[in-house]
């Protein structure tokens, strides 16, 4: 019952351990997991970026190879044209051969700087148009570069396929024996080229496009839709960044974009990867992590519960043990089977405590036994048969002798004596009654031991109204008579009994001038071990000490042949309740 | 005692939750593709087995289907005969296969309407492509043919200042669908010629000789409007071989006409944006299947092209798609 | 992904990014060393040097990173000259000035202002080459082996499209023509500035043609390759000799000069190219105005710093030995 009360008021140790452990583990798990997830997603992002960069580079290299092939062809044609020895028809044949052998070539044409068509596989374009075209002008202005033009529709009648891409560069030729400069145009079959570009991809999650210096699309997988105006590409962010890697947002999707230059063309290759596709596994991974974290948390909760339990088990054991302790059950045993050092010292001390309690209990029991014994003896002393016989004999003798008055005196003294002795079972009586008791005793004894001694009784007025333990003075007086006068005859034997207050203690004093006692004897008389249970001084002393404590009791001052003074000291009491008996 | 049971139960429950969690975590690793809901299945029914228009519409539809991750099945007729039977059978199949939606370029038959109703009753969404269906209230994505007619005639009037008479040549052997479209266009043409004092003459083409005679009988100062692209080629051929000097304005240019435009045999042509039609219609269909509201009539712009405009890629791709599948 | 050597710098120093098109180009190695020693000497301008490894995309990334790392000006030995306008555009967006050096962007592509070029006039090197051959034939008329009054020559060219290739090839011949010689091209091919390629080409030419009278090479590495092939075919012994000219005056070339196998070379003045590039970049990085007091070279047309070539032969190579 009391244990319930205390656990309601105070926190359980086990709960505290387990909850603290659980909480700190949960916090640690969450921290570690978050760091891991962050790091992981960073790594994923980094890896994705690296892969994209590699894909981009591969695509760029493929385009590079194609451009190099094309430039080689251009160079080859220029070499043919540069050779003074070849005539025009031979050159023409070469060009036609070239055209037929290369699936990307559509047509080739050489124009003078004024735009006049000189030689070629087809008159690819009207003269006026050619000169006015951007490509022509650019090629004319540069000594060494080749310029490319974004795909357009070639509507000449002889075009074998309509979409072309053109390339132009300055070129030397020797038709009339004089070296002249012209512009060499090479027209490429864009549909075939487009197939080449289409096959360069960067995986499923993105696409690549090529854009020239005028922001025209050389290639875009959605070119058709872009030309129709249905779709568009994020050229804004491309213009802001020019080249490099960056993130942008287009049509609500986040993308990672890499833009790089393509050799020799003034083009840029732009690869775009959709971040949501790249990250498609991330939610799954996060989910996975979440489940693992939850599992870990619950495992740790269970674990901390179990650990806390095991930690507090010896304490619980101690607790249970202690709850079952009954003071009056001498059979409970010590706690053993201790596993932990900290608990060990606790249980050691507990065991010592238990032992001490046992000892104390035994001690108390002993003391109680003793007390019972004394009380029994005191009870016995209330009715002393020897004294009774002797006194009755004396009364009979007095009656026979006709000493009626003395007989009556002795008989009434005896009656009063026994009445007080018994005192209806009370242990505590008035001081006057105790003195009365002694007086009656002395009356009787003095009549019996005629002329052997005289006595006096002095009672201080302040003791009136106080109570006292009964039958404590008479035994002392009896002892004084016995050992003082009975065995040795003394002239003018005297017994003085007094009662007074001293230091708030009630003191009885019995003084005799009898034989006295040796120091040894004095000690022996008061020794509790000596013949315990003996009626007399020892008994009174023990009784007084048991009831009132060690500072009370009997003290004896004696000198051999001189006399003995016995002090009986007890505290002032006013009623029976003042006595813890 | 009770406390003991409570303790054990608590631990057991915790471990149970943990075990369930671990089990679920393994599940996330295995299921990688169950993200995607089942793809929508749509069909495209064309009404011609050749013809650039159909091919490019198909391209647009394929592009849009890919973007929306939908499954597209294309039904192309194997000849120009029995188009009605072809289309109706396909519709029945579609109903049986429980498709989600259909893009229908009608063959022009009057039984198509009930077929569409049948589809709608089976909870299959239908969008009609470019060929208006009489009496159909469902969604339509295509050219505004009446407006096309008006556009062409206005352009003609612009280029042929003070033209006195216009000759409209119709093809009596055109397909039903073509005839329906031609009707709307004529309406547009007449609208554009309201309040104009131009003289309109109509010729119905039956065969090349008849056409030659009719044309030879014409005045020099006319402009000819051809309602049909094949017709345009015939007329251009006649112009080339003949000695008349009229300007031809035609409907439905395609890459075969490049030459004609280049040689100035044909002055101007109206061209439909086939790619956009296919693309937009597919997007609309998928949106409608997913429950989004769409416009009931979605007109896709058509354009007038002549040879000069072809240097602009925007017009060039209409005539000759850049990616030839 | 890229190799970068950086000199240690404190936070307050001005940093200049120096981007070489490839570290293993002999000539550029020399220029690079000059720039480095200039930087060490000057103290307030620190350089970070990178290797483009012959790839423009690689160099693009290096340049962008260099700006991110705090470079306030960029000295660029560009890999692909057609990419120069794009790189310039990017740098202009980033607000970082650019100095191109040794590989010249095509001015037709570039904007009129906002950039600088430090280099040698390619034309000049061609002329000097041609001049040396002309001098030789003047002194040794017997070198016209077939006595037809025409010099039959082979041409080993550098990278296609490179301005040095075009100009050196063209103007060496033109210089000879201007001196009155008639020229006949027997064979011309590119060996991409490389010795081994040149040797292979020359070997095959020696097998195919017997009338080669002169070898004109666009750089020293290729000239040395040609000499290797000639040596293997038994030339330069017993009086068999064909004049070979190259450009760059690299240390191995000077050895060949001493040896008598190389007729002449042209010094591409790495020292001054390096110094001018460094000085100019530093001034731009610091944002200072460029004038006679702080810049030792002349700027023409608002952006060109031309460093003259020098002819190097057996007679004067001592001046140029390093």
mmCIF file of C-alpha atoms in Angstrom, chain C residues 201-311:
data_model
loop_
_atom_site.group_PDB
_atom_site.id
_atom_site.type_symbol
_atom_site.label_atom_id
_atom_site.label_comp_id
_atom_site.label_asym_id
_atom_site.label_seq_id
_atom_site.Cartn_x
_atom_site.Cartn_y
_atom_site.Cartn_z
ATOM 1 C CA UNK C 201 55.062 12.033 -94.005
ATOM 2 C CA UNK C 202 58.578 12.931 -95.063
ATOM 3 C CA UNK C 203 59.605 9.297 -95.262
ATOM 4 C CA UNK C 204 56.781 8.466 -97.562
ATOM 5 C CA UNK C 205 57.490 11.502 -99.697
ATOM 6 C CA UNK C 206 61.118 10.522 -100.035
ATOM 7 C CA UNK C 207 59.932 7.176 -101.306
ATOM 8 C CA UNK C 208 57.465 8.680 -103.737
ATOM 9 C CA UNK C 209 59.356 11.667 -105.050
ATOM 10 C CA UNK C 210 62.947 12.089 -106.096
ATOM 11 C CA UNK C 211 62.872 15.761 -106.980
ATOM 12 C CA UNK C 212 62.423 17.426 -103.620
ATOM 13 C CA UNK C 213 64.665 20.477 -103.392
ATOM 14 C CA UNK C 214 63.421 22.179 -100.233
ATOM 15 C CA UNK C 215 61.404 21.352 -97.155
ATOM 16 C CA UNK C 216 59.317 24.106 -95.623
ATOM 17 C CA UNK C 217 57.896 23.308 -92.187
ATOM 18 C CA UNK C 218 55.488 25.375 -90.154
ATOM 19 C CA UNK C 219 57.322 24.600 -86.917
ATOM 20 C CA UNK C 220 60.551 23.170 -85.533
ATOM 21 C CA UNK C 221 59.116 19.921 -84.241
ATOM 22 C CA UNK C 222 57.994 19.032 -87.738
ATOM 23 C CA UNK C 223 61.265 20.234 -89.246
ATOM 24 C CA UNK C 224 63.135 17.931 -86.889
ATOM 25 C CA UNK C 225 60.818 15.108 -87.916
ATOM 26 C CA UNK C 226 61.631 15.785 -91.540
ATOM 27 C CA UNK C 227 65.328 15.804 -90.683
ATOM 28 C CA UNK C 228 64.890 12.453 -88.921
ATOM 29 C CA UNK C 229 63.414 11.021 -92.099
ATOM 30 C CA UNK C 230 66.140 12.550 -94.236
ATOM 31 C CA UNK C 231 68.830 11.156 -91.981
ATOM 32 C CA UNK C 232 67.257 7.749 -92.198
ATOM 33 C CA UNK C 233 67.293 8.039 -95.977
ATOM 34 C CA UNK C 234 70.974 8.794 -95.955
ATOM 35 C CA UNK C 235 70.969 12.563 -96.185
ATOM 36 C CA UNK C 236 73.339 14.916 -94.383
ATOM 37 C CA UNK C 237 76.225 12.613 -95.186
ATOM 38 C CA UNK C 238 78.505 12.637 -98.180
ATOM 39 C CA UNK C 239 77.274 15.980 -99.222
ATOM 40 C CA UNK C 240 73.659 14.997 -99.699
ATOM 41 C CA UNK C 241 71.651 17.879 -98.433
ATOM 42 C CA UNK C 242 68.172 19.316 -98.694
ATOM 43 C CA UNK C 243 67.470 22.624 -96.970
ATOM 44 C CA UNK C 244 64.904 22.397 -94.178
ATOM 45 C CA UNK C 245 63.400 25.367 -92.405
ATOM 46 C CA UNK C 246 61.152 25.480 -89.373
ATOM 47 C CA UNK C 247 59.759 27.984 -86.906
ATOM 48 C CA UNK C 248 60.084 28.359 -83.099
ATOM 49 C CA UNK C 249 63.858 28.164 -82.437
ATOM 50 C CA UNK C 250 63.392 25.526 -79.773
ATOM 51 C CA UNK C 251 66.483 24.134 -78.081
ATOM 52 C CA UNK C 252 66.522 20.913 -80.140
ATOM 53 C CA UNK C 253 66.218 23.052 -83.280
ATOM 54 C CA UNK C 254 69.237 25.086 -82.296
ATOM 55 C CA UNK C 255 71.131 21.847 -81.794
ATOM 56 C CA UNK C 256 70.129 20.874 -85.310
ATOM 57 C CA UNK C 257 71.361 24.245 -86.515
ATOM 58 C CA UNK C 258 74.710 23.579 -84.931
ATOM 59 C CA UNK C 259 74.683 20.143 -86.404
ATOM 60 C CA UNK C 260 74.076 21.610 -89.810
ATOM 61 C CA UNK C 261 70.948 19.580 -90.525
ATOM 62 C CA UNK C 262 68.509 22.449 -90.057
ATOM 63 C CA UNK C 263 68.985 25.381 -92.394
ATOM 64 C CA UNK C 264 67.213 27.919 -90.311
ATOM 65 C CA UNK C 265 64.431 28.594 -87.932
ATOM 66 C CA UNK C 266 62.495 31.592 -86.774
ATOM 67 C CA UNK C 267 62.382 32.616 -83.179
ATOM 68 C CA UNK C 268 58.940 32.850 -81.881
ATOM 69 C CA UNK C 269 59.819 35.217 -79.129
ATOM 70 C CA UNK C 270 58.489 33.273 -76.191
ATOM 71 C CA UNK C 271 60.206 35.554 -73.737
ATOM 72 C CA UNK C 272 58.438 38.665 -74.872
ATOM 73 C CA UNK C 273 55.158 36.932 -75.562
ATOM 74 C CA UNK C 274 55.191 35.611 -72.030
ATOM 75 C CA UNK C 275 56.203 38.908 -70.524
ATOM 76 C CA UNK C 276 53.721 40.973 -72.470
ATOM 77 C CA UNK C 277 50.884 38.538 -71.710
ATOM 78 C CA UNK C 278 51.687 38.580 -68.047
ATOM 79 C CA UNK C 279 52.065 42.339 -67.759
ATOM 80 C CA UNK C 280 48.894 43.040 -69.668
ATOM 81 C CA UNK C 281 46.842 40.501 -67.730
ATOM 82 C CA UNK C 282 48.082 41.831 -64.434
ATOM 83 C CA UNK C 283 47.221 45.393 -65.320
ATOM 84 C CA UNK C 284 43.761 44.311 -66.389
ATOM 85 C CA UNK C 285 43.322 42.285 -63.219
ATOM 86 C CA UNK C 286 44.283 45.239 -61.099
ATOM 87 C CA UNK C 287 41.960 47.444 -63.111
ATOM 88 C CA UNK C 288 44.702 49.900 -63.942
ATOM 89 C CA UNK C 289 44.848 52.026 -67.034
ATOM 90 C CA UNK C 290 47.387 50.773 -69.537
ATOM 91 C CA UNK C 291 49.956 53.272 -70.663
ATOM 92 C CA UNK C 292 53.623 53.608 -71.528
ATOM 93 C CA UNK C 293 54.673 53.694 -67.915
ATOM 94 C CA UNK C 294 53.356 50.385 -66.837
ATOM 95 C CA UNK C 295 53.323 48.424 -70.092
ATOM 96 C CA UNK C 296 56.499 47.893 -72.093
ATOM 97 C CA UNK C 297 54.829 47.084 -75.397
ATOM 98 C CA UNK C 298 52.772 48.851 -78.016
ATOM 99 C CA UNK C 299 49.120 48.125 -78.561
ATOM 100 C CA UNK C 300 47.865 48.424 -82.116
ATOM 101 C CA UNK C 301 44.260 48.763 -83.173
ATOM 102 C CA UNK C 302 43.311 48.991 -79.540
ATOM 103 C CA UNK C 303 43.923 45.302 -78.906
ATOM 104 C CA UNK C 304 46.915 43.747 -80.653
ATOM 105 C CA UNK C 305 50.328 43.399 -79.065
ATOM 106 C CA UNK C 306 52.560 42.153 -81.888
ATOM 107 C CA UNK C 307 55.812 40.545 -80.849
ATOM 108 C CA UNK C 308 58.254 40.401 -83.754
ATOM 109 C CA UNK C 309 59.801 37.165 -84.986
ATOM 110 C CA UNK C 310 63.546 36.821 -85.401
ATOM 111 C CA UNK C 311 65.457 34.828 -87.982
#
